[in-house]
Short mmCIF file of C-alpha atoms in Angstrom, two decimals:
data_model
loop_
_atom_site.label_atom_id
_atom_site.label_comp_id
_atom_site.label_asym_id
_atom_site.label_seq_id
_atom_site.Cartn_x
_atom_site.Cartn_y
_atom_site.Cartn_z
CA UNK P 11 -25.28 22.47 46.89
CA UNK P 12 -23.58 20.34 50.41
CA UNK P 13 -24.65 16.90 51.09
CA UNK P 14 -24.30 14.88 53.98
CA UNK P 15 -24.15 11.21 53.91
CA UNK P 16 -23.81 9.02 56.97
CA UNK P 17 -22.24 4.90 56.48
CA UNK P 18 -23.79 2.62 57.69
CA UNK P 19 -27.34 3.54 57.86
CA UNK P 20 -27.58 0.45 60.57
CA UNK P 21 -25.04 -1.09 62.67
CA UNK P 22 -25.51 -3.77 65.53
CA UNK P 23 -22.70 -4.61 67.40
CA UNK P 24 -21.89 -6.84 70.77
CA UNK P 25 -21.29 -5.15 74.07
CA UNK P 26 -17.42 -4.48 74.16
CA UNK P 27 -16.50 -3.72 70.68
CA UNK P 28 -14.66 -1.05 69.05
CA UNK P 29 -16.76 0.53 66.73
CA UNK P 30 -16.60 3.53 63.30
CA UNK P 31 -19.20 5.11 62.10
CA UNK P 32 -18.74 7.16 58.71
CA UNK P 33 -19.65 10.84 57.24
CA UNK P 34 -18.84 12.12 54.39
CA UNK P 35 -19.37 15.53 52.87
CA UNK P 36 -19.33 17.01 49.21
CA UNK P 37 -18.22 20.88 49.76
CA UNK P 38 -14.91 21.11 51.83
CA UNK P 39 -15.97 24.73 52.52
CA UNK P 40 -17.27 23.91 55.82
CA UNK P 41 -16.66 26.06 59.24
CA UNK P 42 -17.32 22.98 61.67
CA UNK P 43 -18.47 19.42 61.78
CA UNK P 44 -20.35 17.80 64.73
CA UNK P 45 -21.05 14.77 66.07
CA UNK P 46 -24.64 14.59 67.85
CA UNK P 47 -26.76 11.40 69.69
CA UNK P 48 -30.41 11.04 69.57
CA UNK P 49 -31.87 8.82 71.45
CA UNK P 50 -35.65 7.58 70.12
CA UNK P 51 -38.13 10.33 70.15
CA UNK P 52 -36.03 13.27 71.66
CA UNK P 53 -33.89 15.92 70.90
CA UNK P 54 -30.51 15.72 69.71
CA UNK P 55 -26.87 16.07 71.85
CA UNK P 56 -24.04 17.04 70.70
CA UNK P 57 -21.31 14.82 71.51
CA UNK P 58 -18.17 16.20 69.77
CA UNK P 59 -17.22 19.65 67.85
CA UNK P 60 -14.38 19.93 65.43
CA UNK P 61 -13.54 23.32 63.76
CA UNK P 62 -12.12 23.14 60.41
CA UNK P 63 -8.55 23.67 61.31
CA UNK P 64 -8.46 20.67 63.78
CA UNK P 65 -8.02 17.34 62.97
CA UNK P 66 -9.92 15.46 65.65
CA UNK P 67 -11.29 15.57 69.04
CA UNK P 68 -11.97 13.09 72.18
CA UNK P 69 -13.98 12.72 74.54
CA UNK P 70 -14.05 10.24 76.72
CA UNK P 71 -14.44 6.88 75.04
CA UNK P 72 -15.63 9.05 71.82
CA UNK P 73 -12.80 9.98 68.95
CA UNK P 74 -14.04 12.13 65.79
CA UNK P 75 -11.20 12.73 63.23
CA UNK P 76 -11.88 15.54 59.97
CA UNK P 77 -10.29 15.37 57.30
CA UNK P 78 -11.49 18.46 55.45
CA UNK P 79 -9.85 17.75 52.12
CA UNK P 80 -11.24 14.75 51.25
CA UNK P 81 -14.60 15.60 52.91
CA UNK P 82 -14.55 12.85 55.52
CA UNK P 83 -15.28 12.31 59.19
CA UNK P 84 -15.30 9.04 61.07
CA UNK P 85 -16.23 9.01 64.73
CA UNK P 86 -14.64 5.81 66.81
CA UNK P 87 -16.60 4.62 69.76
CA UNK P 88 -14.42 2.42 72.08
CA UNK P 89 -15.23 -0.33 73.85
CA UNK P 90 -19.01 -0.16 73.19
CA UNK P 91 -22.09 -0.07 75.76
CA UNK P 92 -25.78 -0.94 75.79
CA UNK P 93 -26.42 2.48 76.44
CA UNK P 94 -24.34 3.85 73.41
CA UNK P 95 -27.38 2.50 71.48
CA UNK P 96 -29.00 5.82 69.49
CA UNK P 97 -28.49 7.07 66.20
CA UNK P 98 -25.77 9.33 65.20
CA UNK P 99 -25.79 12.16 63.40
CA UNK P 100 -23.27 13.90 61.49
CA UNK P 101 -23.75 17.61 60.54
CA UNK P 102 -21.09 20.14 58.46
CA UNK P 103 -21.62 24.37 59.03
CA UNK P 104 -21.52 25.44 55.78
CA UNK P 105 -22.25 28.94 54.83
CA UNK P 106 -24.68 29.97 58.39
CA UNK P 107 -26.35 27.12 58.40
CA UNK P 108 -25.90 23.38 59.69
CA UNK P 109 -26.18 20.34 57.14
CA UNK P 110 -26.76 17.25 58.72
CA UNK P 111 -26.50 13.49 57.59
CA UNK P 112 -29.45 10.89 58.07
CA UNK P 113 -28.03 9.18 60.56
CA UNK P 114 -26.45 6.02 61.59
CA UNK P 115 -28.72 4.09 64.25
CA UNK P 116 -26.29 2.08 66.29
CA UNK P 117 -27.52 -0.73 68.48
CA UNK P 118 -25.17 -2.52 70.98
CA UNK P 119 -26.23 -6.26 72.50
CA UNK P 120 -25.50 -7.15 76.04
CA UNK U 38 -27.13 28.00 82.40
CA UNK U 39 -29.10 28.29 78.79
CA UNK U 40 -32.58 25.67 78.10
CA UNK U 41 -34.55 25.51 75.75
CA UNK U 42 -38.69 24.77 75.57
CA UNK U 43 -40.40 23.24 73.20
CA UNK U 44 -44.26 22.89 73.50
CA UNK U 45 -46.48 20.90 72.60
CA UNK U 46 -44.37 17.54 72.89
CA UNK U 47 -46.86 15.83 71.10
CA UNK U 48 -49.76 16.62 68.72
CA UNK U 49 -52.62 15.18 66.50
CA UNK U 50 -54.21 17.19 64.37
CA UNK U 51 -56.72 16.49 61.27
CA UNK U 52 -55.53 17.33 57.81
CA UNK U 53 -57.14 20.87 57.21
CA UNK U 54 -56.55 22.14 60.41
CA UNK U 55 -53.96 24.83 61.42
CA UNK U 56 -50.72 24.50 63.58
CA UNK U 57 -48.49 26.32 66.09
CA UNK U 58 -45.60 25.25 67.31
CA UNK U 59 -43.74 27.43 70.15
CA UNK U 60 -40.21 27.20 70.95
CA UNK U 61 -38.81 29.77 73.66
CA UNK U 62 -35.01 29.62 75.02
CA UNK U 63 -33.64 31.14 78.39
CA UNK U 64 -30.49 32.28 79.08
CA UNK U 65 -29.04 33.39 76.54
CA UNK U 66 -29.77 36.54 74.43
CA UNK U 67 -29.43 37.18 70.57
CA UNK U 68 -29.32 33.60 69.45
CA UNK U 69 -29.94 32.28 66.49
CA UNK U 70 -32.94 29.89 66.23
CA UNK U 71 -33.60 27.16 63.85
CA UNK U 72 -36.66 25.04 62.79
CA UNK U 73 -35.81 21.78 61.64
CA UNK U 74 -38.54 18.92 60.51
CA UNK U 75 -37.50 15.25 60.91
CA UNK U 76 -39.29 12.97 58.74
CA UNK U 77 -39.27 9.08 59.37
CA UNK U 78 -36.60 7.50 58.31
CA UNK U 79 -34.71 10.75 56.97
CA UNK U 80 -32.27 13.28 58.26
CA UNK U 81 -33.27 16.63 59.53
CA UNK U 82 -34.38 19.02 56.86
CA UNK U 83 -34.05 22.93 57.62
CA UNK U 84 -37.13 24.86 57.51
CA UNK U 85 -36.05 27.93 58.63
CA UNK U 86 -33.70 30.17 60.58
CA UNK U 87 -33.93 33.52 61.79
CA UNK U 88 -31.18 35.71 63.29
CA UNK U 89 -32.85 38.42 65.16
CA UNK U 90 -36.25 40.02 65.39
CA UNK U 91 -38.68 39.88 62.70
CA UNK U 92 -35.93 38.18 60.63
CA UNK U 93 -36.70 34.71 58.82
CA UNK U 94 -35.40 33.01 56.44
CA UNK U 95 -37.03 29.65 54.59
CA UNK U 96 -35.07 27.04 53.59
CA UNK U 97 -37.13 24.93 51.33
CA UNK U 98 -40.60 25.67 50.09
CA UNK U 99 -44.16 24.14 52.11
CA UNK U 100 -47.31 25.37 53.57
CA UNK U 101 -45.50 26.10 57.07
CA UNK U 102 -44.79 29.96 58.15
CA UNK U 103 -42.51 31.09 60.74
CA UNK U 104 -42.31 33.75 62.87
CA UNK U 105 -40.02 35.58 66.00
CA UNK U 106 -42.16 38.04 67.49
CA UNK U 107 -39.50 38.10 70.30
CA UNK U 108 -36.02 37.75 70.81
CA UNK U 109 -36.41 34.31 72.55
CA UNK U 110 -39.40 33.25 71.07
CA UNK U 111 -39.58 31.39 67.39
CA UNK U 112 -43.06 29.93 66.24
CA UNK U 113 -43.90 27.24 63.59
CA UNK U 114 -47.22 27.74 62.09
CA UNK U 115 -49.35 26.12 58.97
CA UNK U 116 -52.86 27.64 58.26
CA UNK U 117 -54.18 23.87 56.48
CA UNK U 118 -52.25 20.67 57.49
CA UNK U 119 -51.10 18.63 54.84
CA UNK U 120 -50.57 14.65 55.93
CA UNK U 121 -46.77 15.06 54.50
CA UNK U 122 -46.27 18.09 57.61
CA UNK U 123 -46.17 14.53 60.01
CA UNK U 124 -43.11 14.25 61.36
CA UNK U 125 -41.08 15.35 64.76
CA UNK U 126 -40.25 19.05 64.71
CA UNK U 127 -36.87 20.22 66.53
CA UNK U 128 -36.30 23.88 67.67
CA UNK U 129 -32.64 24.65 68.20
CA UNK U 130 -30.02 27.66 68.90
CA UNK U 131 -26.97 28.94 68.38
CA UNK U 132 -24.79 31.83 69.86
CA UNK U 133 -25.10 34.80 67.18
CA UNK U 134 -21.86 35.55 66.03
CA UNK U 135 -18.16 33.38 65.29
CA UNK U 136 -17.50 29.90 63.31
CA UNK U 137 -17.19 27.97 66.57
CA UNK U 138 -21.13 27.62 67.46
CA UNK U 139 -22.25 24.82 68.19
CA UNK U 140 -26.22 24.49 68.06
CA UNK U 141 -28.74 23.16 70.92
CA UNK U 142 -31.19 21.44 70.43
CA UNK U 143 -35.16 21.14 71.73
CA UNK U 144 -36.70 18.39 72.95
CA UNK U 145 -38.64 17.98 70.02
CA UNK U 146 -42.25 17.96 69.09
CA UNK U 147 -44.06 14.70 67.56
CA UNK U 148 -46.96 15.71 64.99
CA UNK U 149 -49.34 13.37 63.56
CA UNK U 150 -51.26 14.79 60.79
CA UNK U 151 -54.72 11.86 59.99
#
């Protein structure tokens, strides 16, 4: 059974800081890993998708890495902004379905 | 472009009442469809997924059921709601087939059972 965990559960940083969110999964037999953003009371928006054969993906100030053998992924956010405040979830495509982590709630203070 | 709709956006229901949440997808054909529940302080829990009309797979035992009467319509139902059914319900779709698929989420329905 696949389990996904995320550390930390919550994070509060001043504007401008670089930060790292962590995601771990127990079974390395994944097809891909995704990072999502969820604003309060809203649906999820996909940020980055890393295929199992890839090591990292970048989009603007976001960089996600994947180490499948160790069951880890990190989401790096550069020069954080108050608009980055949200919950960030990682999910792995395992078998036919996605398994989600519990999320990291990020607050970027102006 | 593809869009996904959910309604209602919010719902307050008494214990023991029935439930029907609807999800529709536009701009694609033969999608995989998913229902998730997000309870307060917890991650997303996959409830049901469907790979085609009338084909429903359940991930967790509960008093909820799902149906897919049309290719792009997915319905979540209950005959009698429990307090524990409260949560944020999200519908999602993904393209059929392949290992590169992402999931696209609807805006969600906030259900409060009193």
